[in-house]
mmCIF file of C-alpha atoms (C1' of nucleotides) in Angstrom:
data_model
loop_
_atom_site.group_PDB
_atom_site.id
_atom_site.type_symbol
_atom_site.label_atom_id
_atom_site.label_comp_id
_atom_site.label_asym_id
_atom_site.label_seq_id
_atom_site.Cartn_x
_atom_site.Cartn_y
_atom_site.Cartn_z
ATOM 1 C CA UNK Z 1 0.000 0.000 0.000
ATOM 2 C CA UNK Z 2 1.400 3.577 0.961
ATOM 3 C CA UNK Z 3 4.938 3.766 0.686
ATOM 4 C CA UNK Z 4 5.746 6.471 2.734
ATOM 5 C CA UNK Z 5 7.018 4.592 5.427
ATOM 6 C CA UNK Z 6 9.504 3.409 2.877
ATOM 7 C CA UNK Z 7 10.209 6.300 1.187
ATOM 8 C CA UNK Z 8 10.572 8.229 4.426
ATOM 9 C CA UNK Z 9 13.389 5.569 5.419
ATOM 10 C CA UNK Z 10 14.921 6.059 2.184
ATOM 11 C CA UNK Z 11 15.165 9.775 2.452
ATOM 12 C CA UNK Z 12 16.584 9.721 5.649
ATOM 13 C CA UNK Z 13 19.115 7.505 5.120
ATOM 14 C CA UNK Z 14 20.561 9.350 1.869
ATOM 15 C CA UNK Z 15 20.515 12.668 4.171
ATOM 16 C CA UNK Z 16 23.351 10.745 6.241
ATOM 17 C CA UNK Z 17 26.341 11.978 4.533
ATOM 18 C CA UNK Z 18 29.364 9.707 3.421
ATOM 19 C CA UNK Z 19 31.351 8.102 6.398
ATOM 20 C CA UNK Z 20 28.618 8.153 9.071
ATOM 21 C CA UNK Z 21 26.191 6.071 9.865
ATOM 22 C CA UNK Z 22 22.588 6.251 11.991
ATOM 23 C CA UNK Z 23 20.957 3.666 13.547
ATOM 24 C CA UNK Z 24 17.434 2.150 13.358
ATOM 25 C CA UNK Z 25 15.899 4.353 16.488
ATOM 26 C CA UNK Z 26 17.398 7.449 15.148
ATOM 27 C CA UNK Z 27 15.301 6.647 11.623
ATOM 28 C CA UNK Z 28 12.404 5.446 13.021
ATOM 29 C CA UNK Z 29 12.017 8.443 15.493
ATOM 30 C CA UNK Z 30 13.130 10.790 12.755
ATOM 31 C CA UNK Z 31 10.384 9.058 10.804
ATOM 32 C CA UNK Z 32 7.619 10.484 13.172
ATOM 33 C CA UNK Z 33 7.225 6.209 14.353
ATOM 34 C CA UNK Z 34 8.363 4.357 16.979
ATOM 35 C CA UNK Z 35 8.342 1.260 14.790
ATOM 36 C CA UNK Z 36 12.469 0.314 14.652
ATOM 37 C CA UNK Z 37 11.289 -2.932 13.809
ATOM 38 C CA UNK Z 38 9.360 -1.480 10.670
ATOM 39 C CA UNK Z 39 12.293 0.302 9.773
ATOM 40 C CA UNK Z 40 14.993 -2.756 9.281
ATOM 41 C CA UNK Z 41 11.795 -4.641 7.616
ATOM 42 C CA UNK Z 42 11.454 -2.086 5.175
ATOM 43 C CA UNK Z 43 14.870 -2.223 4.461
ATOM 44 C CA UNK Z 44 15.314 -6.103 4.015
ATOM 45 C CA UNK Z 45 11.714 -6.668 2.634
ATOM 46 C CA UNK Z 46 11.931 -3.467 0.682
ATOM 47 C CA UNK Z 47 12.868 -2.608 -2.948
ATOM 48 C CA UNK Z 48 15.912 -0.656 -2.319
ATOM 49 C CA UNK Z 49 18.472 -3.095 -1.097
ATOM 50 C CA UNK Z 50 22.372 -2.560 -0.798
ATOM 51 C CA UNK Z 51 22.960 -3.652 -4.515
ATOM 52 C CA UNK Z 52 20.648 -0.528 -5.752
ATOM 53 C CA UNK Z 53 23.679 1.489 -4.902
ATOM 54 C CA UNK Z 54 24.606 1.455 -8.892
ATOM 55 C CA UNK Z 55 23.960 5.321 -8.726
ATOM 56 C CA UNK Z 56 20.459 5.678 -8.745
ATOM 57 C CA UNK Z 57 18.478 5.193 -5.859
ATOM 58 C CA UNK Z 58 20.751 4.638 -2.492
ATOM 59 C CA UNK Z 59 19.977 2.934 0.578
ATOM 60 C CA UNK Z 60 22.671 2.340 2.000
ATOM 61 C CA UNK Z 61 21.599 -0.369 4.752
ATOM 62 C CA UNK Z 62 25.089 -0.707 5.408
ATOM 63 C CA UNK Z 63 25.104 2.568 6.610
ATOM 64 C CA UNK Z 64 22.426 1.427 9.425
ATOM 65 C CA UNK Z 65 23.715 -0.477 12.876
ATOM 66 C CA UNK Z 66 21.674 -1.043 16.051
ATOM 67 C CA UNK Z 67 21.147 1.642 18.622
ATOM 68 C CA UNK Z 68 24.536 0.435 20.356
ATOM 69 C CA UNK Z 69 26.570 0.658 16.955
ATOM 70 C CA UNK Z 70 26.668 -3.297 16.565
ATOM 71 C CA UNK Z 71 25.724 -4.498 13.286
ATOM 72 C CA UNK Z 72 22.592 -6.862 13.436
ATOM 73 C CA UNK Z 73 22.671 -9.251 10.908
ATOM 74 C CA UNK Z 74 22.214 -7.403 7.749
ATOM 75 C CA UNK Z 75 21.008 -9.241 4.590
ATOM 76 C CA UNK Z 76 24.246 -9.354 2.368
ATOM 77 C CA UNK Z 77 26.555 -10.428 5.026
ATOM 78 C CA UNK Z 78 27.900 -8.704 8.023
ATOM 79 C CA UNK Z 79 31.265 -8.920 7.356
ATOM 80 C CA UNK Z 80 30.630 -7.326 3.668
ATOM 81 C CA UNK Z 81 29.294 -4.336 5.222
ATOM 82 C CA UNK Z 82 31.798 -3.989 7.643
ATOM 83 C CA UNK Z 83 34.272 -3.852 5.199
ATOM 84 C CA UNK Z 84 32.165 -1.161 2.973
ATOM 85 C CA UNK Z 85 31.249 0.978 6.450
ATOM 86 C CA UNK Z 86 35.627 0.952 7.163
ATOM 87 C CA UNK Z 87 35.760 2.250 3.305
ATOM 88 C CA UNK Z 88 34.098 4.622 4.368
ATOM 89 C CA UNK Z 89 36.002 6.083 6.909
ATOM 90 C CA UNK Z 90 34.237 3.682 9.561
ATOM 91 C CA UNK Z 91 36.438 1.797 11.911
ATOM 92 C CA UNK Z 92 34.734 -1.351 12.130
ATOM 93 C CA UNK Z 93 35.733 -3.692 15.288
ATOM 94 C CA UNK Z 94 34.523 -7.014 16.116
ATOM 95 C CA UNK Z 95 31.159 -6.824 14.144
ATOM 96 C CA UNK Z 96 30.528 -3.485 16.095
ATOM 97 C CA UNK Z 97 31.318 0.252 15.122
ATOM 98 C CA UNK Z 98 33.952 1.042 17.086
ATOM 99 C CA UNK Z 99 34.286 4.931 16.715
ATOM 100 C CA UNK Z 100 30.271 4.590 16.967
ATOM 101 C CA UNK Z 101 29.154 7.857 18.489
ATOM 102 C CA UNK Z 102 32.135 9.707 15.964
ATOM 103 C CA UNK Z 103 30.690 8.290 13.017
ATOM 104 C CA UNK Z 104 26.985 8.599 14.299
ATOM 105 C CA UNK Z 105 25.146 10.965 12.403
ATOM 106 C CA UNK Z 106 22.144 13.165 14.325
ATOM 107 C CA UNK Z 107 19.272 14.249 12.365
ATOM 108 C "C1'" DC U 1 17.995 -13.377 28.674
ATOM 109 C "C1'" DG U 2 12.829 -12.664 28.093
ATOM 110 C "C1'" DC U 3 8.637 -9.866 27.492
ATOM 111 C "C1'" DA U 4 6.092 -5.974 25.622
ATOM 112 C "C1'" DG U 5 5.359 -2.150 22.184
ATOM 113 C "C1'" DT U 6 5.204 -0.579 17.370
ATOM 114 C "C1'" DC U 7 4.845 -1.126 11.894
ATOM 115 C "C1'" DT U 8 5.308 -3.344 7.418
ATOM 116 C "C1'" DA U 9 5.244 -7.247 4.304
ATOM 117 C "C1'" DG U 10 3.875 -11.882 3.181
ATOM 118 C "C1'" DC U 11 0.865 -15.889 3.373
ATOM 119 C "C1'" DA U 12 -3.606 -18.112 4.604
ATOM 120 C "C1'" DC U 13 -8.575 -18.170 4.610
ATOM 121 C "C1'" DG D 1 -10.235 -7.970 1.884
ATOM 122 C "C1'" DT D 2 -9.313 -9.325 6.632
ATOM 123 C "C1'" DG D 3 -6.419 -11.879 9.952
ATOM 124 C "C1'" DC D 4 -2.205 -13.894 11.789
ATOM 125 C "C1'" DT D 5 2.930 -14.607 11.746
ATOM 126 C "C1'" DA D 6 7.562 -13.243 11.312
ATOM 127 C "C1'" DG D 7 11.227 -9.799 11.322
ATOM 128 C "C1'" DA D 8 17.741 -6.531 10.217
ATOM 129 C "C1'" DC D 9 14.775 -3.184 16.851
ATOM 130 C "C1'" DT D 10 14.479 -0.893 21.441
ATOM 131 C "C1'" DG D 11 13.624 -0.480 26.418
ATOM 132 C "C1'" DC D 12 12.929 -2.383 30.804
ATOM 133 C "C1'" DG D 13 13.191 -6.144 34.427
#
DNA sequence: CGCAGTCTAGCAC
DNA sequence: GTGCTAGACTGCG
């Protein structure tokens, strides 16, 4: 039905710029929702997956960790996105952002 | 660790 | 079309 939700996630996420991340709260609250859950659903379920990032639309999921900065199990394989999150300027330790709250990025 | 709250998508009837 | 289940979460006990 209404894609808003989604769309809303999407925006949101491409407003966080290059070499920070956000995590699912900050979305979902930024959203106007209290739904996190909705959020990484609409991401996994959703159109817009990690591959789309050919230069058109860009969701980087990768770019979304858990409210503590460890990455729950994305769709494409953790370890893939930790290594694309430390390209990125992310320091990436032990499945968990380690320079979390540096790389965090506040709406 | 386990339960409750919140939302979307998918499958069943 | 309506109803129930599952899911990449968070917060509290």
């Amino acid at each position: 039905m209404t894609n808003k939700f989604n769309e809303r996630m999407y925006k949101l996420l491409k407003k966080v710029p290059k070499g920070k991340i956000t995590t699912y709260k900050a979305l979902a609250e930024a959203a106007g929702t209290k739904a996190y859950r909705a959020v990484g659903n609409a991401m996994n379920k959703n159109p817009y997956g990690i591959l789309r990032c050919k230069g058109k639309k860009m969701v980087p999921c990768h770019r979304v960790v858990a409210s503590n900065g460890h990455l729950h199990g994305f769709a494409h394989g953790l370890k893939k996105k930790a290594e694309l999150l430390r390209k990125e300027g992310i320091e990436i330790k032990n499945k968990k952002v380690a320079n979390f709250e540096k790389v965090l990025f506040r709406f």
